[in-house]
């Protein structure tokens, strides 16, 4: 069973969120050092940057990308781009450990053959947050989204299909993997302001990897 490649001796638990979404608690724990090494390599080629919203505000998180497409935002809008606007080069290649982990995690919820082509890397320092939003810049919403949490814990805001529905707050921990697809793919979601703390591997930060199918 491929699941066992990524779980620590059967200690991963599946916590349902919605009908077609769940937390795989600790699913990436055994890979944490390898994932941090891959993030370090990505950041050497495509350094952290603070994006501007189309309305001209700075986002509080800093980001970079890996894969065929990277998520970008500026005065021209939110979109995926095949070239890093800073280096004018393709984004760093997606590490196999990420595409493999995403495919296996998606399969745990019944989403077969998920082939991620974009990995957005978000870095949160204490005091930073991400407001409620939907992910709808992808070509199609038929593929799921897989996210990997590393470093400090965060309160994930799990909203409804409309912005006005009050979100539930759910703690995401180092090593957690979350899968969203199907009817839950367009749910509103966000991250509450990150608290202070020190993580043994990452210090005073949280890094989230979001694996998506951006292209056709
Ligand atoms: C729920 N990132 O980058 S995990 C984002 O932790 C983003 O950095 C957060 O939301 C983070 O867009 C939350 C990802 C996530 C991604 C897609 C979703 C949660 C989702 C789609 C539907 C529902
Ligand atoms: Fe999102």
PDB file of C-alpha atoms and ligand atoms in Angstrom:
ATOM      1  CA  UNK A   1       0.000   0.000   0.000  1.00  0.00           C
ATOM      2  CA  UNK A   2       1.529   3.272  -1.117  1.00  0.00           C
ATOM      3  CA  UNK A   3       0.177   5.078   1.933  1.00  0.00           C
ATOM      4  CA  UNK A   4       2.787   3.314   4.072  1.00  0.00           C
ATOM      5  CA  UNK A   5       5.594   4.997   2.161  1.00  0.00           C
ATOM      6  CA  UNK A   6       4.535   8.250   3.739  1.00  0.00           C
ATOM      7  CA  UNK A   7       3.115   7.383   7.134  1.00  0.00           C
ATOM      8  CA  UNK A   8       5.047   6.663  10.296  1.00  0.00           C
ATOM      9  CA  UNK A   9       4.221   3.053  11.268  1.00  0.00           C
ATOM     10  CA  UNK A  10       0.504   3.409  10.852  1.00  0.00           C
ATOM     11  CA  UNK A  11       0.171   6.484  13.092  1.00  0.00           C
ATOM     12  CA  UNK A  12      -1.510   8.682  10.470  1.00  0.00           C
ATOM     13  CA  UNK A  13      -5.194   9.330  11.116  1.00  0.00           C
ATOM     14  CA  UNK A  14      -7.734  10.610   8.613  1.00  0.00           C
ATOM     15  CA  UNK A  15      -9.902  13.401  10.012  1.00  0.00           C
ATOM     16  CA  UNK A  16     -12.825  14.218   7.708  1.00  0.00           C
ATOM     17  CA  UNK A  17     -13.481  17.926   7.023  1.00  0.00           C
ATOM     18  CA  UNK A  18     -16.209  17.885   4.391  1.00  0.00           C
ATOM     19  CA  UNK A  19     -17.714  15.255   2.094  1.00  0.00           C
ATOM     20  CA  UNK A  20     -14.613  15.162  -0.133  1.00  0.00           C
ATOM     21  CA  UNK A  21     -11.913  16.673   2.077  1.00  0.00           C
ATOM     22  CA  UNK A  22      -9.887  15.484   5.052  1.00  0.00           C
ATOM     23  CA  UNK A  23      -6.793  16.062   7.151  1.00  0.00           C
ATOM     24  CA  UNK A  24      -4.230  13.234   6.969  1.00  0.00           C
ATOM     25  CA  UNK A  25      -2.673  13.978  10.331  1.00  0.00           C
ATOM     26  CA  UNK A  26       1.107  13.483  10.310  1.00  0.00           C
ATOM     27  CA  UNK A  27       1.123  12.040   6.771  1.00  0.00           C
ATOM     28  CA  UNK A  28       4.303  13.959   5.819  1.00  0.00           C
ATOM     29  CA  UNK A  29       6.090  13.699   9.200  1.00  0.00           C
ATOM     30  CA  UNK A  30       8.594  11.045   8.135  1.00  0.00           C
ATOM     31  CA  UNK A  31       9.594  13.233   5.169  1.00  0.00           C
ATOM     32  CA  UNK A  32       9.912  16.540   6.988  1.00  0.00           C
ATOM     33  CA  UNK A  33      13.702  16.968   6.669  1.00  0.00           C
ATOM     34  CA  UNK A  34      13.629  16.018   2.998  1.00  0.00           C
ATOM     35  CA  UNK A  35      10.801  18.500   2.388  1.00  0.00           C
ATOM     36  CA  UNK A  36      12.694  21.307   4.150  1.00  0.00           C
ATOM     37  CA  UNK A  37      15.791  20.525   2.028  1.00  0.00           C
ATOM     38  CA  UNK A  38      13.656  20.724  -1.153  1.00  0.00           C
ATOM     39  CA  UNK A  39      12.156  24.055  -0.016  1.00  0.00           C
ATOM     40  CA  UNK A  40      15.670  25.413   0.653  1.00  0.00           C
ATOM     41  CA  UNK A  41      16.719  24.413  -2.876  1.00  0.00           C
ATOM     42  CA  UNK A  42      13.607  26.038  -4.412  1.00  0.00           C
ATOM     43  CA  UNK A  43      14.195  29.280  -2.479  1.00  0.00           C
ATOM     44  CA  UNK A  44      17.825  29.445  -3.694  1.00  0.00           C
ATOM     45  CA  UNK A  45      16.579  29.525  -7.310  1.00  0.00           C
ATOM     46  CA  UNK A  46      13.352  31.479  -6.773  1.00  0.00           C
ATOM     47  CA  UNK A  47      13.693  33.634  -3.631  1.00  0.00           C
ATOM     48  CA  UNK A  48      10.795  34.539  -1.320  1.00  0.00           C
ATOM     49  CA  UNK A  49       8.768  37.512  -2.531  1.00  0.00           C
ATOM     50  CA  UNK A  50       5.867  39.484  -1.124  1.00  0.00           C
ATOM     51  CA  UNK A  51       3.137  39.684  -3.773  1.00  0.00           C
ATOM     52  CA  UNK A  52       0.794  42.615  -4.322  1.00  0.00           C
ATOM     53  CA  UNK A  53      -2.939  42.070  -4.680  1.00  0.00           C
ATOM     54  CA  UNK A  54      -4.547  43.439  -7.864  1.00  0.00           C
ATOM     55  CA  UNK A  55      -5.864  46.231  -5.596  1.00  0.00           C
ATOM     56  CA  UNK A  56      -2.286  47.211  -4.668  1.00  0.00           C
ATOM     57  CA  UNK A  57      -2.060  45.823  -1.104  1.00  0.00           C
ATOM     58  CA  UNK A  58       0.909  43.714   0.019  1.00  0.00           C
ATOM     59  CA  UNK A  59       0.046  40.176   1.076  1.00  0.00           C
ATOM     60  CA  UNK A  60       1.328  39.366   4.563  1.00  0.00           C
ATOM     61  CA  UNK A  61       2.801  35.979   3.615  1.00  0.00           C
ATOM     62  CA  UNK A  62       5.836  35.649   1.349  1.00  0.00           C
ATOM     63  CA  UNK A  63       5.741  33.103  -1.465  1.00  0.00           C
ATOM     64  CA  UNK A  64       7.632  31.225  -4.137  1.00  0.00           C
ATOM     65  CA  UNK A  65       6.747  28.376  -6.521  1.00  0.00           C
ATOM     66  CA  UNK A  66       7.969  25.171  -8.077  1.00  0.00           C
ATOM     67  CA  UNK A  67       6.615  23.266 -11.064  1.00  0.00           C
ATOM     68  CA  UNK A  68       5.407  24.034 -14.585  1.00  0.00           C
ATOM     69  CA  UNK A  69       3.240  26.870 -13.266  1.00  0.00           C
ATOM     70  CA  UNK A  70       3.563  29.306 -10.374  1.00  0.00           C
ATOM     71  CA  UNK A  71       0.810  31.354  -8.764  1.00  0.00           C
ATOM     72  CA  UNK A  72       1.411  35.080  -9.148  1.00  0.00           C
ATOM     73  CA  UNK A  73      -0.416  38.275  -8.282  1.00  0.00           C
ATOM     74  CA  UNK A  74       0.161  41.910  -9.226  1.00  0.00           C
ATOM     75  CA  UNK A  75      -1.804  44.883 -10.582  1.00  0.00           C
ATOM     76  CA  UNK A  76      -2.729  42.741 -13.606  1.00  0.00           C
ATOM     77  CA  UNK A  77      -4.549  40.167 -11.461  1.00  0.00           C
ATOM     78  CA  UNK A  78      -4.243  36.717  -9.926  1.00  0.00           C
ATOM     79  CA  UNK A  79      -2.957  34.055 -12.327  1.00  0.00           C
ATOM     80  CA  UNK A  80      -0.531  31.203 -12.986  1.00  0.00           C
ATOM     81  CA  UNK A  81       2.659  31.993 -14.892  1.00  0.00           C
ATOM     82  CA  UNK A  82       5.204  29.546 -16.391  1.00  0.00           C
ATOM     83  CA  UNK A  83       8.128  31.957 -15.793  1.00  0.00           C
ATOM     84  CA  UNK A  84       9.324  33.509 -12.545  1.00  0.00           C
ATOM     85  CA  UNK A  85       8.757  37.266 -13.081  1.00  0.00           C
ATOM     86  CA  UNK A  86      11.936  38.035 -11.036  1.00  0.00           C
ATOM     87  CA  UNK A  87      14.450  35.729 -12.779  1.00  0.00           C
ATOM     88  CA  UNK A  88      12.532  35.488 -16.098  1.00  0.00           C
ATOM     89  CA  UNK A  89      13.353  31.783 -15.963  1.00  0.00           C
ATOM     90  CA  UNK A  90      11.067  28.750 -15.539  1.00  0.00           C
ATOM     91  CA  UNK A  91      10.161  28.000 -11.903  1.00  0.00           C
ATOM     92  CA  UNK A  92      12.369  25.376 -10.187  1.00  0.00           C
ATOM     93  CA  UNK A  93      11.395  21.842 -11.231  1.00  0.00           C
ATOM     94  CA  UNK A  94       8.860  20.154  -8.983  1.00  0.00           C
ATOM     95  CA  UNK A  95      10.686  17.617  -6.759  1.00  0.00           C
ATOM     96  CA  UNK A  96       9.473  14.024  -7.247  1.00  0.00           C
ATOM     97  CA  UNK A  97       8.863  13.715  -3.495  1.00  0.00           C
ATOM     98  CA  UNK A  98       6.145  16.388  -3.835  1.00  0.00           C
ATOM     99  CA  UNK A  99       4.350  14.937  -6.867  1.00  0.00           C
ATOM    100  CA  UNK A 100       4.515  11.456  -5.273  1.00  0.00           C
ATOM    101  CA  UNK A 101       3.225  12.646  -1.893  1.00  0.00           C
ATOM    102  CA  UNK A 102       0.416  14.623  -3.556  1.00  0.00           C
ATOM    103  CA  UNK A 103      -0.639  11.671  -5.717  1.00  0.00           C
ATOM    104  CA  UNK A 104      -0.687   9.272  -2.751  1.00  0.00           C
ATOM    105  CA  UNK A 105      -2.516  11.698  -0.436  1.00  0.00           C
ATOM    106  CA  UNK A 106      -5.168  12.442  -3.089  1.00  0.00           C
ATOM    107  CA  UNK A 107      -5.648   8.694  -3.667  1.00  0.00           C
ATOM    108  CA  UNK A 108      -6.412   8.256   0.064  1.00  0.00           C
ATOM    109  CA  UNK A 109      -9.609  10.234  -0.599  1.00  0.00           C
ATOM    110  CA  UNK A 110     -10.355   8.420  -3.841  1.00  0.00           C
ATOM    111  CA  UNK A 111      -8.927  11.013  -6.263  1.00  0.00           C
ATOM    112  CA  UNK A 112      -7.037   8.818  -8.716  1.00  0.00           C
ATOM    113  CA  UNK A 113      -3.950   9.810 -10.765  1.00  0.00           C
ATOM    114  CA  UNK A 114      -3.576  13.340  -9.391  1.00  0.00           C
ATOM    115  CA  UNK A 115      -0.696  14.956 -11.267  1.00  0.00           C
ATOM    116  CA  UNK A 116       0.253  18.254  -9.651  1.00  0.00           C
ATOM    117  CA  UNK A 117       1.909  20.756 -12.004  1.00  0.00           C
ATOM    118  CA  UNK A 118       2.143  23.685  -9.565  1.00  0.00           C
ATOM    119  CA  UNK A 119       3.436  23.985  -6.017  1.00  0.00           C
ATOM    120  CA  UNK A 120       2.817  27.300  -4.266  1.00  0.00           C
ATOM    121  CA  UNK A 121       5.072  27.729  -1.232  1.00  0.00           C
ATOM    122  CA  UNK A 122       3.755  30.129   1.422  1.00  0.00           C
ATOM    123  CA  UNK A 123       5.839  31.324   4.402  1.00  0.00           C
ATOM    124  CA  UNK A 124       4.045  32.668   7.486  1.00  0.00           C
ATOM    125  CA  UNK A 125       5.826  34.497  10.322  1.00  0.00           C
ATOM    126  CA  UNK A 126       4.033  35.158  13.643  1.00  0.00           C
ATOM    127  CA  UNK A 127       1.393  37.851  13.041  1.00  0.00           C
ATOM    128  CA  UNK A 128       0.805  36.980   9.373  1.00  0.00           C
ATOM    129  CA  UNK A 129      -2.429  35.515   8.038  1.00  0.00           C
ATOM    130  CA  UNK A 130      -4.397  34.696   4.902  1.00  0.00           C
ATOM    131  CA  UNK A 131      -7.941  36.034   4.599  1.00  0.00           C
ATOM    132  CA  UNK A 132     -10.935  33.934   3.519  1.00  0.00           C
ATOM    133  CA  UNK A 133     -10.839  33.233  -0.210  1.00  0.00           C
ATOM    134  CA  UNK A 134     -11.537  30.585  -2.853  1.00  0.00           C
ATOM    135  CA  UNK A 135      -8.886  29.010  -5.097  1.00  0.00           C
ATOM    136  CA  UNK A 136     -10.271  29.554  -8.569  1.00  0.00           C
ATOM    137  CA  UNK A 137      -7.364  30.577 -10.801  1.00  0.00           C
ATOM    138  CA  UNK A 138      -6.814  27.023 -12.064  1.00  0.00           C
ATOM    139  CA  UNK A 139      -7.814  25.905 -15.579  1.00  0.00           C
ATOM    140  CA  UNK A 140     -10.192  23.277 -14.187  1.00  0.00           C
ATOM    141  CA  UNK A 141     -11.621  22.510 -10.752  1.00  0.00           C
ATOM    142  CA  UNK A 142     -11.885  18.775 -11.421  1.00  0.00           C
ATOM    143  CA  UNK A 143      -8.541  17.956  -9.753  1.00  0.00           C
ATOM    144  CA  UNK A 144      -8.180  18.095  -5.960  1.00  0.00           C
ATOM    145  CA  UNK A 145      -5.771  20.357  -4.055  1.00  0.00           C
ATOM    146  CA  UNK A 146      -3.260  18.898  -1.587  1.00  0.00           C
ATOM    147  CA  UNK A 147      -1.550  21.000   1.086  1.00  0.00           C
ATOM    148  CA  UNK A 148       1.370  20.165   3.382  1.00  0.00           C
ATOM    149  CA  UNK A 149       1.909  22.078   6.647  1.00  0.00           C
ATOM    150  CA  UNK A 150       5.384  22.432   8.165  1.00  0.00           C
ATOM    151  CA  UNK A 151       6.667  24.365  11.186  1.00  0.00           C
ATOM    152  CA  UNK A 152       4.505  26.299  13.655  1.00  0.00           C
ATOM    153  CA  UNK A 153       0.877  25.237  14.107  1.00  0.00           C
ATOM    154  CA  UNK A 154      -1.850  27.328  12.465  1.00  0.00           C
ATOM    155  CA  UNK A 155      -5.593  27.731  12.833  1.00  0.00           C
ATOM    156  CA  UNK A 156      -7.099  26.863   9.471  1.00  0.00           C
ATOM    157  CA  UNK A 157     -10.368  28.643   8.649  1.00  0.00           C
ATOM    158  CA  UNK A 158     -12.714  26.185   6.959  1.00  0.00           C
ATOM    159  CA  UNK A 159     -15.595  28.080   5.447  1.00  0.00           C
ATOM    160  CA  UNK A 160     -18.606  27.304   3.322  1.00  0.00           C
ATOM    161  CA  UNK A 161     -19.538  27.645  -0.319  1.00  0.00           C
ATOM    162  CA  UNK A 162     -20.418  31.313   0.251  1.00  0.00           C
ATOM    163  CA  UNK A 163     -18.199  33.880   2.002  1.00  0.00           C
ATOM    164  CA  UNK A 164     -20.849  34.787   4.595  1.00  0.00           C
ATOM    165  CA  UNK A 165     -20.924  31.275   6.112  1.00  0.00           C
ATOM    166  CA  UNK A 166     -18.991  31.432   9.379  1.00  0.00           C
ATOM    167  CA  UNK A 167     -15.797  29.332   9.157  1.00  0.00           C
ATOM    168  CA  UNK A 168     -14.840  26.534  11.533  1.00  0.00           C
ATOM    169  CA  UNK A 169     -11.379  26.791  13.056  1.00  0.00           C
ATOM    170  CA  UNK A 170      -9.208  23.678  12.790  1.00  0.00           C
ATOM    171  CA  UNK A 171      -5.617  23.340  13.977  1.00  0.00           C
ATOM    172  CA  UNK A 172      -3.067  22.292  11.344  1.00  0.00           C
ATOM    173  CA  UNK A 173       0.177  20.847  12.682  1.00  0.00           C
ATOM    174  CA  UNK A 174       3.678  20.157  11.375  1.00  0.00           C
ATOM    175  CA  UNK A 175       3.477  17.177   9.015  1.00  0.00           C
ATOM    176  CA  UNK A 176      -0.256  17.413   8.335  1.00  0.00           C
ATOM    177  CA  UNK A 177      -1.471  16.918   4.775  1.00  0.00           C
ATOM    178  CA  UNK A 178      -4.924  18.107   3.710  1.00  0.00           C
ATOM    179  CA  UNK A 179      -6.822  17.071   0.582  1.00  0.00           C
ATOM    180  CA  UNK A 180      -9.776  19.005  -0.877  1.00  0.00           C
ATOM    181  CA  UNK A 181     -11.670  18.043  -3.991  1.00  0.00           C
ATOM    182  CA  UNK A 182     -15.024  17.520  -5.617  1.00  0.00           C
ATOM    183  CA  UNK A 183     -17.824  19.366  -3.838  1.00  0.00           C
ATOM    184  CA  UNK A 184     -15.314  20.902  -1.364  1.00  0.00           C
ATOM    185  CA  UNK A 185     -12.962  22.239  -4.050  1.00  0.00           C
ATOM    186  CA  UNK A 186     -14.405  25.774  -4.071  1.00  0.00           C
ATOM    187  CA  UNK A 187     -14.939  26.179  -0.319  1.00  0.00           C
ATOM    188  CA  UNK A 188     -13.848  29.465   1.236  1.00  0.00           C
ATOM    189  CA  UNK A 189     -10.767  29.030   3.425  1.00  0.00           C
ATOM    190  CA  UNK A 190      -7.963  30.961   5.096  1.00  0.00           C
ATOM    191  CA  UNK A 191      -5.382  30.992   7.881  1.00  0.00           C
ATOM    192  CA  UNK A 192      -5.880  32.953  11.134  1.00  0.00           C
ATOM    193  CA  UNK A 193      -3.088  35.213  12.378  1.00  0.00           C
ATOM    194  CA  UNK A 194      -0.119  32.966  13.259  1.00  0.00           C
ATOM    195  CA  UNK A 195       0.863  32.894  16.940  1.00  0.00           C
ATOM    196  CA  UNK A 196       4.390  33.179  18.309  1.00  0.00           C
ATOM    197  CA  UNK A 197       6.492  30.088  18.851  1.00  0.00           C
ATOM    198  CA  UNK A 198       9.613  28.197  17.926  1.00  0.00           C
ATOM    199  CA  UNK A 199       9.559  25.033  15.885  1.00  0.00           C
ATOM    200  CA  UNK A 200      12.561  22.656  16.263  1.00  0.00           C
ATOM    201  CA  UNK A 201      13.067  22.329  12.483  1.00  0.00           C
ATOM    202  CA  UNK A 202      11.834  25.688  11.147  1.00  0.00           C
ATOM    203  CA  UNK A 203      12.088  28.179  14.038  1.00  0.00           C
ATOM    204  CA  UNK A 204       9.536  31.009  14.168  1.00  0.00           C
ATOM    205  CA  UNK A 205       7.679  30.253  10.941  1.00  0.00           C
ATOM    206  CA  UNK A 206       5.141  28.063   9.194  1.00  0.00           C
ATOM    207  CA  UNK A 207       5.655  26.918   5.620  1.00  0.00           C
ATOM    208  CA  UNK A 208       2.734  25.593   3.598  1.00  0.00           C
ATOM    209  CA  UNK A 209       3.083  23.777   0.290  1.00  0.00           C
ATOM    210  CA  UNK A 210      -0.040  23.775  -1.871  1.00  0.00           C
ATOM    211  CA  UNK A 211      -0.025  21.289  -4.745  1.00  0.00           C
ATOM    212  CA  UNK A 212      -2.415  21.945  -7.581  1.00  0.00           C
ATOM    213  CA  UNK A 213      -3.234  21.107 -11.149  1.00  0.00           C
ATOM    214  CA  UNK A 214      -3.098  24.598 -12.684  1.00  0.00           C
ATOM    215  CA  UNK A 215      -2.891  23.743 -16.393  1.00  0.00           C
ATOM    216  CA  UNK A 216      -5.063  21.493 -18.553  1.00  0.00           C
TER     217      UNK A 216
HETATM  218  C1  LIG B   1      -9.610  24.577   1.066  1.00  0.00           C
HETATM  219  N1  LIG B   1      -3.099  28.450   1.589  1.00  0.00           N
HETATM  220  O1  LIG B   1      -2.330  29.317  -0.864  1.00  0.00           O
HETATM  221  S1  LIG B   1      -3.868  25.477   2.727  1.00  0.00           S
HETATM  222  C2  LIG B   1      -3.548  29.246  -0.642  1.00  0.00           C
HETATM  223  O2  LIG B   1      -1.986  27.277   4.631  1.00  0.00           O
HETATM  224  C3  LIG B   1      -4.021  28.848   0.706  1.00  0.00           C
HETATM  225  O3  LIG B   1      -1.073  28.555   3.169  1.00  0.00           O
HETATM  226  C4  LIG B   1      -3.373  28.170   2.957  1.00  0.00           C
HETATM  227  O4  LIG B   1      -5.171  28.892   0.948  1.00  0.00           O
HETATM  228  C5  LIG B   1      -2.057  27.956   3.639  1.00  0.00           C
HETATM  229  O5  LIG B   1      -4.413  29.473  -1.500  1.00  0.00           O
HETATM  230  C6  LIG B   1      -4.351  27.083   3.220  1.00  0.00           C
HETATM  231  C7  LIG B   1      -4.663  25.289   1.290  1.00  0.00           C
HETATM  232  C8  LIG B   1      -5.973  25.191   0.718  1.00  0.00           C
HETATM  233  C9  LIG B   1      -5.903  25.239  -0.619  1.00  0.00           C
HETATM  234  C10 LIG B   1      -7.031  25.085  -1.373  1.00  0.00           C
HETATM  235  C11 LIG B   1      -8.257  24.864  -0.811  1.00  0.00           C
HETATM  236  C12 LIG B   1      -7.197  24.967   1.309  1.00  0.00           C
HETATM  237  C13 LIG B   1      -8.354  24.808   0.533  1.00  0.00           C
HETATM  238  C14 LIG B   1      -9.399  24.698  -1.625  1.00  0.00           C
HETATM  239  C15 LIG B   1     -10.611  24.472  -1.076  1.00  0.00           C
HETATM  240  C16 LIG B   1     -10.728  24.414   0.273  1.00  0.00           C
HETATM  241 FE1  LIG B   2      -6.307  29.038  -0.911  1.00  0.00          FE
END
